[in-house]
Amino acid sequence: MNNFFSIKNVADLPELLASALEVKKNPLGSLELGKNKTLGLIFFNPSLRTRLSSQKAAYNLGMNVITKNVGSDGWTLESRDGAVMDGGAAEHVTDAAKVISQYCDVIGIRCFAGLQDRIEDYQETVLRGFMKHATVPVINLESSTLHPLQSFADLITIETFKKVKRPKVVLTWAPHPRALPQAVANSFVEWMLQADVDFVLTHPPGYELAPKYETKAGVEYDQEKALEGADFVYAKNWSAFGEYGEILPTEKNWTITQEKMNLTKEGKFMHCLPVRRNVIVTDEVLDGPNAIHIEQSANRVVSIQTIIKELLT
Ligand code: AN0
Ligand code: CP
C-alpha cells in the first residue's frame, strides 16, 4: 500500500480485516515499528475522533505526531493545477506537500467538500494534489467524497458484533439541520459492497448518491421496509448529490426512533459521530442497549493503526 485514499488501495480486504483484529487484540504489539518516525496530521476542517484516534494510534506504534490546522493557523492553500495565485491563497499544495514530506514519514489530510461545486469536489483536488506531490504515503482523513478510515472502523465493528455469518446491514439517511457531505455514505456503500453482508440503502427521493455508488447499491425508498429484519442500522445524513449540496424537504420523518428499531432483528444502531440527538436518532435509541456508536469510535484507533502499519511495512 502506497497511499490510503479509498478501498481501492486495499489489495485484500479479508486480510486487512484480520490484521485489524490482531491490532485490536494487541494494540502495543508493534511499538518498535514507528520508532523515530513522524505522523503529520493536516486538518482543513474540525475533528474530534479522527484527530485523537490518529494520535493515539501513532503513539501505539511508537511514532511522534505533528498536527496542523490549515484554516486557523496556516497559509491558505491553493489546490487547482495551473492556478494564477493572485487571490486569497498564499501557497500551493504542490509545494506544501513536498515541504511537509521533509518533516513527516506519513501524512494524514482532512479536507471536506465545499458543497458549492460538485465537479470540483468530486475531482478531489486537495487529496489528489497531496498524493501527487508528497514524497511519503498519504492517508485520507475524510476528503470531499470519501471517509475510508470511518468505513474500515465500521466494518471492524460489524465483524466483532455480528451474530450471523452474513448480517443484514442498512444504511439509512436521517435528517440534519445543516448541509453535510456525502463522504461517509459513499465510503460506507463501497466497503459494504465488498464485505460479507447483505447491504440495503434507504433514503428519501432526491437524496440519491453519485451514480457510481447508488447504482451498485440499489435503493429501497421505503425506510420501514428497509429496516425489517436488519442486524445493523447505520444512520447518516447527507445533502443532495443531484441538487448538489441542497437540503430537500421530505414527506415523512426519517429520524431513527425505537419504534423503527423494533422492526429490526434486535438490530445494533451505528453512527460515525458527531450525532445530533433527537434529530438523527432519539435519545432512547442512542442511550439504549443496542447502540454501538461508542465501540465504533474506539475502532477508529484500530482502523488507522492498521493502515499506518501497512504503510510503514
Ligand atoms: C461530517 C460529515 O458528515 O462528513 C463529519 C462526519 C465524520 N459531519 C459533520 O460535519 C457534522
Ligand atoms: N467520525 C469522525 O470522523 O469524527 P470526527 O469528525 O470528530 O473526526
Short mmCIF file of C-alpha atoms in Angstrom, two decimals, residues 28-218:
data_model
loop_
_atom_site.label_atom_id
_atom_site.label_comp_id
_atom_site.label_asym_id
_atom_site.label_seq_id
_atom_site.Cartn_x
_atom_site.Cartn_y
_atom_site.Cartn_z
CA LEU A 28 1.05 -2.34 21.61
CA GLY A 29 2.37 -5.28 19.57
CA SER A 30 4.35 -3.09 17.12
CA LEU A 31 5.79 -0.41 19.40
CA GLU A 32 9.14 -0.52 17.57
CA LEU A 33 7.72 -0.14 14.04
CA GLY A 34 7.22 3.62 14.25
CA LYS A 35 10.25 4.47 16.35
CA ASN A 36 11.84 7.78 15.22
CA LYS A 37 9.11 8.21 12.60
CA THR A 38 6.64 11.09 12.46
CA LEU A 39 2.95 11.18 11.55
CA GLY A 40 1.82 14.57 10.22
CA LEU A 41 -1.88 15.42 10.56
CA ILE A 42 -3.20 18.29 8.44
CA PHE A 43 -6.74 19.49 9.16
CA PHE A 44 -8.68 21.81 6.87
CA ASN A 45 -11.81 21.05 8.98
CA PRO A 46 -12.75 20.28 12.60
CA SER A 47 -12.47 16.83 14.16
CA LEU A 48 -12.72 15.04 17.48
CA ARG A 49 -12.36 11.33 16.70
CA THR A 50 -10.09 11.43 13.67
CA ARG A 51 -7.62 13.74 15.33
CA LEU A 52 -7.41 11.93 18.67
CA SER A 53 -7.62 8.37 17.32
CA SER A 54 -4.84 9.10 14.81
CA GLN A 55 -2.60 10.45 17.58
CA LYS A 56 -3.39 7.51 19.82
CA ALA A 57 -2.66 5.02 17.02
CA ALA A 58 0.66 6.73 16.28
CA TYR A 59 1.68 6.53 19.94
CA ASN A 60 0.70 2.83 19.97
CA LEU A 61 3.21 2.38 17.13
CA GLY A 62 5.93 4.38 18.89
CA MET A 63 5.64 7.34 16.47
CA ASN A 64 5.81 11.09 17.02
CA VAL A 65 2.95 13.30 15.85
CA ILE A 66 2.80 16.79 14.32
CA THR A 67 -0.66 18.33 13.91
CA LYS A 68 -1.62 21.41 11.93
CA ASN A 69 -4.91 23.27 11.42
CA VAL A 70 -4.72 24.86 7.98
CA GLY A 71 -7.76 27.09 8.42
CA SER A 72 -6.95 28.81 11.69
CA ASP A 73 -3.16 28.99 11.91
CA GLY A 74 -1.73 28.28 8.45
CA TRP A 75 -1.43 29.77 4.98
CA THR A 76 -4.47 29.36 2.80
CA LEU A 77 -3.61 26.65 0.25
CA GLU A 78 -4.44 26.54 -3.48
CA SER A 79 -5.05 23.08 -4.93
CA ARG A 80 -6.02 23.71 -8.59
CA ASP A 81 -3.26 22.92 -11.09
CA GLY A 82 -2.10 25.96 -13.05
CA ALA A 83 -3.96 28.47 -10.84
CA VAL A 84 -2.87 32.12 -11.11
CA MET A 85 -2.45 32.76 -7.42
CA ASP A 86 -3.50 36.40 -7.23
CA GLY A 87 -6.40 35.70 -4.84
CA GLY A 88 -6.54 34.64 -1.18
CA ALA A 89 -4.31 31.55 -1.29
CA ALA A 90 -0.66 32.11 -0.32
CA GLU A 91 0.81 28.68 -1.06
CA HIS A 92 0.15 25.81 -3.48
CA VAL A 93 -0.43 22.21 -2.38
CA THR A 94 2.36 21.25 -4.83
CA ASP A 95 4.92 22.97 -2.60
CA ALA A 96 3.24 22.39 0.76
CA ALA A 97 3.06 18.62 0.16
CA LYS A 98 6.78 18.45 -0.67
CA VAL A 99 7.67 20.56 2.38
CA ILE A 100 5.55 18.51 4.82
CA SER A 101 7.18 15.37 3.38
CA GLN A 102 10.53 16.70 4.65
CA TYR A 103 9.22 16.59 8.22
CA CYS A 104 6.95 13.53 8.21
CA ASP A 105 7.06 9.84 7.26
CA VAL A 106 3.28 9.56 6.78
CA ILE A 107 0.81 12.42 6.18
CA GLY A 108 -2.92 12.40 7.02
CA ILE A 109 -5.15 15.01 5.38
CA ARG A 110 -8.71 16.07 6.25
CA CYS A 111 -10.40 18.27 3.64
CA PHE A 112 -14.21 18.26 3.42
CA ALA A 113 -16.32 19.04 0.39
CA GLY A 114 -17.15 22.71 -0.13
CA LEU A 115 -20.62 21.61 -1.39
CA GLN A 116 -20.69 24.53 -3.84
CA ASP A 117 -19.17 22.97 -6.95
CA ARG A 118 -19.89 19.28 -7.48
CA ILE A 119 -17.34 18.78 -10.24
CA GLU A 120 -14.56 20.35 -8.17
CA ASP A 121 -15.48 18.35 -5.05
CA TYR A 122 -15.64 15.05 -6.94
CA GLN A 123 -12.26 15.76 -8.58
CA GLU A 124 -10.71 15.65 -5.07
CA THR A 125 -8.09 18.25 -5.98
CA VAL A 126 -6.67 18.65 -2.45
CA LEU A 127 -6.18 14.95 -1.60
CA ARG A 128 -5.03 14.12 -5.13
CA GLY A 129 -2.66 17.09 -5.06
CA PHE A 130 -1.12 15.87 -1.82
CA MET A 131 -0.82 12.30 -3.13
CA LYS A 132 0.80 13.52 -6.32
CA HIS A 133 3.37 15.81 -4.74
CA ALA A 134 4.11 14.28 -1.32
CA THR A 135 7.16 12.02 -1.27
CA VAL A 136 5.78 9.95 1.64
CA PRO A 137 2.48 7.99 1.99
CA VAL A 138 -0.75 9.98 2.35
CA ILE A 139 -3.83 8.90 4.35
CA ASN A 140 -7.36 10.19 3.70
CA LEU A 141 -8.79 11.50 6.99
CA GLU A 142 -12.08 12.39 5.15
CA SER A 143 -11.82 14.06 1.80
CA SER A 144 -14.53 15.71 -0.31
CA THR A 145 -16.16 12.44 -1.29
CA LEU A 146 -14.78 9.62 0.90
CA HIS A 147 -14.10 8.69 4.55
CA PRO A 148 -12.45 5.27 4.27
CA LEU A 149 -10.98 5.14 7.81
CA GLN A 150 -14.51 5.50 9.15
CA SER A 151 -15.84 2.73 6.92
CA PHE A 152 -12.96 0.45 7.89
CA ALA A 153 -13.73 1.07 11.59
CA ASP A 154 -17.41 0.38 10.81
CA LEU A 155 -16.51 -2.93 9.17
CA ILE A 156 -14.37 -3.92 12.18
CA THR A 157 -17.32 -3.05 14.45
CA ILE A 158 -19.78 -5.12 12.39
CA GLU A 159 -17.33 -8.03 12.34
CA THR A 160 -17.00 -8.00 16.15
CA PHE A 161 -20.76 -7.65 16.86
CA LYS A 162 -22.33 -9.86 14.18
CA LYS A 163 -24.25 -12.94 15.32
CA VAL A 164 -24.79 -14.47 11.86
CA LYS A 165 -22.22 -15.09 9.13
CA ARG A 166 -23.83 -12.66 6.67
CA PRO A 167 -25.69 -9.94 8.58
CA LYS A 168 -28.21 -7.53 7.05
CA VAL A 169 -26.76 -4.01 7.18
CA VAL A 170 -28.96 -0.98 6.42
CA LEU A 171 -27.62 2.48 5.67
CA THR A 172 -30.44 4.97 6.25
CA TRP A 173 -30.46 8.68 5.51
CA ALA A 174 -31.58 10.75 8.54
CA PRO A 175 -32.35 14.46 8.90
CA HIS A 176 -29.86 17.19 9.89
CA PRO A 177 -30.22 20.99 10.05
CA ARG A 178 -27.04 21.69 8.04
CA ALA A 179 -25.89 20.53 4.62
CA LEU A 180 -23.37 17.69 5.08
CA PRO A 181 -21.08 15.97 2.58
CA GLN A 182 -21.82 12.56 1.02
CA ALA A 183 -18.37 11.23 2.00
CA VAL A 184 -19.34 8.94 4.89
CA ALA A 185 -22.22 7.41 2.91
CA ASN A 186 -20.19 6.98 -0.31
CA SER A 187 -17.42 5.15 1.53
CA PHE A 188 -19.78 3.03 3.60
CA VAL A 189 -21.50 1.85 0.40
CA GLU A 190 -18.13 0.99 -1.18
CA TRP A 191 -16.93 -1.00 1.83
CA MET A 192 -20.23 -2.81 2.45
CA LEU A 193 -20.47 -3.92 -1.18
CA GLN A 194 -17.12 -5.68 -0.74
CA ALA A 195 -17.87 -7.08 2.73
CA ASP A 196 -19.67 -10.32 3.54
CA VAL A 197 -23.02 -8.62 4.33
CA ASP A 198 -26.47 -8.12 2.79
CA PHE A 199 -26.49 -4.40 2.22
CA VAL A 200 -29.59 -2.19 1.87
CA LEU A 201 -29.53 1.55 1.19
CA THR A 202 -32.58 3.67 2.05
CA HIS A 203 -33.15 7.40 1.62
CA PRO A 204 -35.89 9.81 0.54
CA PRO A 205 -36.28 10.55 -3.19
CA GLY A 206 -33.81 13.26 -4.21
CA TYR A 207 -31.03 12.01 -1.94
CA GLU A 208 -29.55 9.56 -4.48
CA LEU A 209 -25.79 9.31 -4.11
CA ALA A 210 -23.40 9.71 -7.05
CA PRO A 211 -24.35 7.07 -9.66
CA LYS A 212 -21.15 5.06 -9.16
CA TYR A 213 -22.26 4.32 -5.56
CA GLU A 214 -26.07 4.42 -5.88
CA THR A 215 -26.33 2.22 -8.95
CA LYS A 216 -24.22 -0.57 -7.50
CA ALA A 217 -26.05 -0.49 -4.15
CA GLY A 218 -29.64 -0.07 -5.40
#
